[in-house]
């Protein structure tokens, strides 16, 4: 099992903007960019960009059967499950089943997400 590999490129440059895709079900609220993926295991590293004013309250909280790691790169994001504003530099290593969200942001936020869907526990 090997995740895809790429050489250096700037995900925030204007030339990369067409690589960002709307998050299914969150069109106009959030976009994502897959950085690396293992097609066999499903493990992936991606960026999620919550647009200014995004609010996922209508979708409620969520959890996964697998662990994931998240790191706030820029902006800020409110996580209702923790009643906390997450800002650039915040990191979490989520255990399987950990409740998180819904989320909202005022100015926008970019989150690095590393997920391990084959490690169901």
PDB file of C-alpha atoms in Angstrom:
ATOM      1  CA  UNK A   1       0.000   0.000   0.000  1.00  0.00           C
ATOM      2  CA  UNK A   2       1.541   3.251  -1.148  1.00  0.00           C
ATOM      3  CA  UNK A   3       0.068   6.701  -1.222  1.00  0.00           C
ATOM      4  CA  UNK A   4       0.467   8.699  -4.396  1.00  0.00           C
ATOM      5  CA  UNK A   5       3.518  10.942  -4.583  1.00  0.00           C
ATOM      6  CA  UNK A   6       4.073  14.324  -6.249  1.00  0.00           C
ATOM      7  CA  UNK A   7       6.897  16.816  -6.416  1.00  0.00           C
ATOM      8  CA  UNK A   8       6.619  20.238  -4.826  1.00  0.00           C
ATOM      9  CA  UNK A   9       3.773  22.447  -6.003  1.00  0.00           C
ATOM     10  CA  UNK A  10       1.966  25.359  -4.408  1.00  0.00           C
ATOM     11  CA  UNK A  11      -1.643  24.454  -3.641  1.00  0.00           C
ATOM     12  CA  UNK A  12      -2.484  28.096  -2.943  1.00  0.00           C
ATOM     13  CA  UNK A  13      -1.123  29.527  -6.211  1.00  0.00           C
ATOM     14  CA  UNK A  14      -3.560  30.875  -8.796  1.00  0.00           C
ATOM     15  CA  UNK A  15      -2.487  28.068 -11.165  1.00  0.00           C
ATOM     16  CA  UNK A  16      -3.782  25.487  -8.672  1.00  0.00           C
ATOM     17  CA  UNK A  17      -7.226  26.958  -8.048  1.00  0.00           C
ATOM     18  CA  UNK A  18      -8.903  24.713 -10.625  1.00  0.00           C
ATOM     19  CA  UNK A  19      -7.782  21.629  -8.642  1.00  0.00           C
ATOM     20  CA  UNK A  20     -10.077  22.513  -5.718  1.00  0.00           C
ATOM     21  CA  UNK A  21     -13.407  20.674  -5.963  1.00  0.00           C
ATOM     22  CA  UNK A  22     -16.660  21.343  -4.098  1.00  0.00           C
ATOM     23  CA  UNK A  23     -17.200  18.967  -1.185  1.00  0.00           C
ATOM     24  CA  UNK A  24     -20.117  16.736  -2.155  1.00  0.00           C
ATOM     25  CA  UNK A  25     -23.205  17.969  -0.317  1.00  0.00           C
ATOM     26  CA  UNK A  26     -21.427  21.160   0.802  1.00  0.00           C
ATOM     27  CA  UNK A  27     -21.296  22.960  -2.547  1.00  0.00           C
ATOM     28  CA  UNK A  28     -20.821  26.703  -1.970  1.00  0.00           C
ATOM     29  CA  UNK A  29     -19.724  26.006   1.618  1.00  0.00           C
ATOM     30  CA  UNK A  30     -16.514  23.967   1.351  1.00  0.00           C
ATOM     31  CA  UNK A  31     -13.972  22.790  -1.223  1.00  0.00           C
ATOM     32  CA  UNK A  32     -11.368  20.060  -1.058  1.00  0.00           C
ATOM     33  CA  UNK A  33      -8.089  19.207  -2.668  1.00  0.00           C
ATOM     34  CA  UNK A  34      -6.692  15.682  -2.414  1.00  0.00           C
ATOM     35  CA  UNK A  35      -2.935  15.837  -1.934  1.00  0.00           C
ATOM     36  CA  UNK A  36      -2.188  12.129  -1.687  1.00  0.00           C
ATOM     37  CA  UNK A  37      -4.227   8.930  -1.708  1.00  0.00           C
ATOM     38  CA  UNK A  38      -3.677   5.195  -1.498  1.00  0.00           C
ATOM     39  CA  UNK A  39      -6.238   3.722  -3.884  1.00  0.00           C
ATOM     40  CA  UNK A  40      -5.961   0.299  -2.263  1.00  0.00           C
ATOM     41  CA  UNK A  41      -6.367   1.239   1.426  1.00  0.00           C
ATOM     42  CA  UNK A  42      -8.290   4.484   0.944  1.00  0.00           C
ATOM     43  CA  UNK A  43      -5.890   6.396   3.195  1.00  0.00           C
ATOM     44  CA  UNK A  44      -5.633  10.005   2.107  1.00  0.00           C
ATOM     45  CA  UNK A  45      -4.259  13.433   2.835  1.00  0.00           C
ATOM     46  CA  UNK A  46      -6.379  16.359   1.727  1.00  0.00           C
ATOM     47  CA  UNK A  47      -7.076  20.007   2.320  1.00  0.00           C
ATOM     48  CA  UNK A  48     -10.553  21.249   3.073  1.00  0.00           C
ATOM     49  CA  UNK A  49     -11.245  24.926   2.503  1.00  0.00           C
ATOM     50  CA  UNK A  50     -14.305  26.257   4.333  1.00  0.00           C
ATOM     51  CA  UNK A  51     -15.444  29.399   2.531  1.00  0.00           C
ATOM     52  CA  UNK A  52     -16.118  32.619   4.485  1.00  0.00           C
ATOM     53  CA  UNK A  53     -19.491  32.387   6.223  1.00  0.00           C
ATOM     54  CA  UNK A  54     -19.638  28.576   5.918  1.00  0.00           C
ATOM     55  CA  UNK A  55     -21.957  26.881   8.395  1.00  0.00           C
ATOM     56  CA  UNK A  56     -22.602  23.123   8.502  1.00  0.00           C
ATOM     57  CA  UNK A  57     -25.139  23.281  11.358  1.00  0.00           C
ATOM     58  CA  UNK A  58     -27.865  21.904   9.076  1.00  0.00           C
ATOM     59  CA  UNK A  59     -25.821  18.704   8.663  1.00  0.00           C
ATOM     60  CA  UNK A  60     -25.195  18.150  12.386  1.00  0.00           C
ATOM     61  CA  UNK A  61     -22.193  16.523  14.026  1.00  0.00           C
ATOM     62  CA  UNK A  62     -20.385  13.558  12.558  1.00  0.00           C
ATOM     63  CA  UNK A  63     -17.985  10.802  13.466  1.00  0.00           C
ATOM     64  CA  UNK A  64     -15.983   8.169  11.594  1.00  0.00           C
ATOM     65  CA  UNK A  65     -15.252   4.526  12.293  1.00  0.00           C
ATOM     66  CA  UNK A  66     -11.590   5.281  11.593  1.00  0.00           C
ATOM     67  CA  UNK A  67      -8.938   7.630  13.024  1.00  0.00           C
ATOM     68  CA  UNK A  68      -8.015  10.915  11.408  1.00  0.00           C
ATOM     69  CA  UNK A  69      -5.700  13.812  12.057  1.00  0.00           C
ATOM     70  CA  UNK A  70      -6.570  17.440  11.420  1.00  0.00           C
ATOM     71  CA  UNK A  71      -4.423  20.565  11.456  1.00  0.00           C
ATOM     72  CA  UNK A  72      -5.734  24.101  11.002  1.00  0.00           C
ATOM     73  CA  UNK A  73      -3.514  25.807   8.431  1.00  0.00           C
ATOM     74  CA  UNK A  74      -5.203  29.191   8.200  1.00  0.00           C
ATOM     75  CA  UNK A  75      -8.276  31.061   9.317  1.00  0.00           C
ATOM     76  CA  UNK A  76     -10.510  29.842  12.095  1.00  0.00           C
ATOM     77  CA  UNK A  77     -13.238  27.263  12.480  1.00  0.00           C
ATOM     78  CA  UNK A  78     -15.757  26.790  15.275  1.00  0.00           C
ATOM     79  CA  UNK A  79     -16.355  23.162  16.320  1.00  0.00           C
ATOM     80  CA  UNK A  80     -19.669  22.960  18.172  1.00  0.00           C
ATOM     81  CA  UNK A  81     -18.910  19.486  19.587  1.00  0.00           C
ATOM     82  CA  UNK A  82     -16.035  21.024  21.555  1.00  0.00           C
ATOM     83  CA  UNK A  83     -17.530  24.526  21.883  1.00  0.00           C
ATOM     84  CA  UNK A  84     -14.208  25.871  20.649  1.00  0.00           C
ATOM     85  CA  UNK A  85     -12.773  28.166  17.994  1.00  0.00           C
ATOM     86  CA  UNK A  86      -9.910  26.398  16.238  1.00  0.00           C
ATOM     87  CA  UNK A  87      -7.258  28.704  14.801  1.00  0.00           C
ATOM     88  CA  UNK A  88      -4.111  28.292  12.721  1.00  0.00           C
ATOM     89  CA  UNK A  89      -1.858  25.853  14.544  1.00  0.00           C
ATOM     90  CA  UNK A  90      -4.575  23.804  16.260  1.00  0.00           C
ATOM     91  CA  UNK A  91      -4.082  20.046  15.812  1.00  0.00           C
ATOM     92  CA  UNK A  92      -6.155  17.005  16.737  1.00  0.00           C
ATOM     93  CA  UNK A  93      -5.679  13.277  16.398  1.00  0.00           C
ATOM     94  CA  UNK A  94      -9.219  11.905  16.421  1.00  0.00           C
ATOM     95  CA  UNK A  95      -9.975   8.416  17.638  1.00  0.00           C
ATOM     96  CA  UNK A  96     -12.538   6.300  15.810  1.00  0.00           C
ATOM     97  CA  UNK A  97     -16.040   7.405  16.776  1.00  0.00           C
ATOM     98  CA  UNK A  98     -15.046  10.848  18.095  1.00  0.00           C
ATOM     99  CA  UNK A  99     -17.872  13.314  17.538  1.00  0.00           C
ATOM    100  CA  UNK A 100     -16.937  16.593  15.826  1.00  0.00           C
ATOM    101  CA  UNK A 101     -18.804  19.479  14.264  1.00  0.00           C
ATOM    102  CA  UNK A 102     -20.953  20.945  13.075  1.00  0.00           C
ATOM    103  CA  UNK A 103     -18.588  23.681  11.961  1.00  0.00           C
ATOM    104  CA  UNK A 104     -18.838  27.343  11.113  1.00  0.00           C
ATOM    105  CA  UNK A 105     -16.383  30.028  10.112  1.00  0.00           C
ATOM    106  CA  UNK A 106     -16.586  33.758   9.692  1.00  0.00           C
ATOM    107  CA  UNK A 107     -13.499  34.526   7.619  1.00  0.00           C
ATOM    108  CA  UNK A 108     -12.832  31.087   6.111  1.00  0.00           C
ATOM    109  CA  UNK A 109     -10.483  28.276   7.104  1.00  0.00           C
ATOM    110  CA  UNK A 110      -8.121  25.732   5.523  1.00  0.00           C
ATOM    111  CA  UNK A 111      -7.768  22.357   7.261  1.00  0.00           C
ATOM    112  CA  UNK A 112      -5.251  19.578   6.580  1.00  0.00           C
ATOM    113  CA  UNK A 113      -6.946  16.191   7.009  1.00  0.00           C
ATOM    114  CA  UNK A 114      -5.099  12.870   7.113  1.00  0.00           C
ATOM    115  CA  UNK A 115      -7.540   9.944   7.283  1.00  0.00           C
ATOM    116  CA  UNK A 116      -7.109   6.196   7.701  1.00  0.00           C
ATOM    117  CA  UNK A 117     -10.401   4.542   6.621  1.00  0.00           C
ATOM    118  CA  UNK A 118      -8.811   1.074   6.528  1.00  0.00           C
ATOM    119  CA  UNK A 119      -8.040   1.274  10.250  1.00  0.00           C
ATOM    120  CA  UNK A 120     -11.584   0.769  11.449  1.00  0.00           C
ATOM    121  CA  UNK A 121     -11.596   0.349  15.187  1.00  0.00           C
TER     122      UNK A 121
END
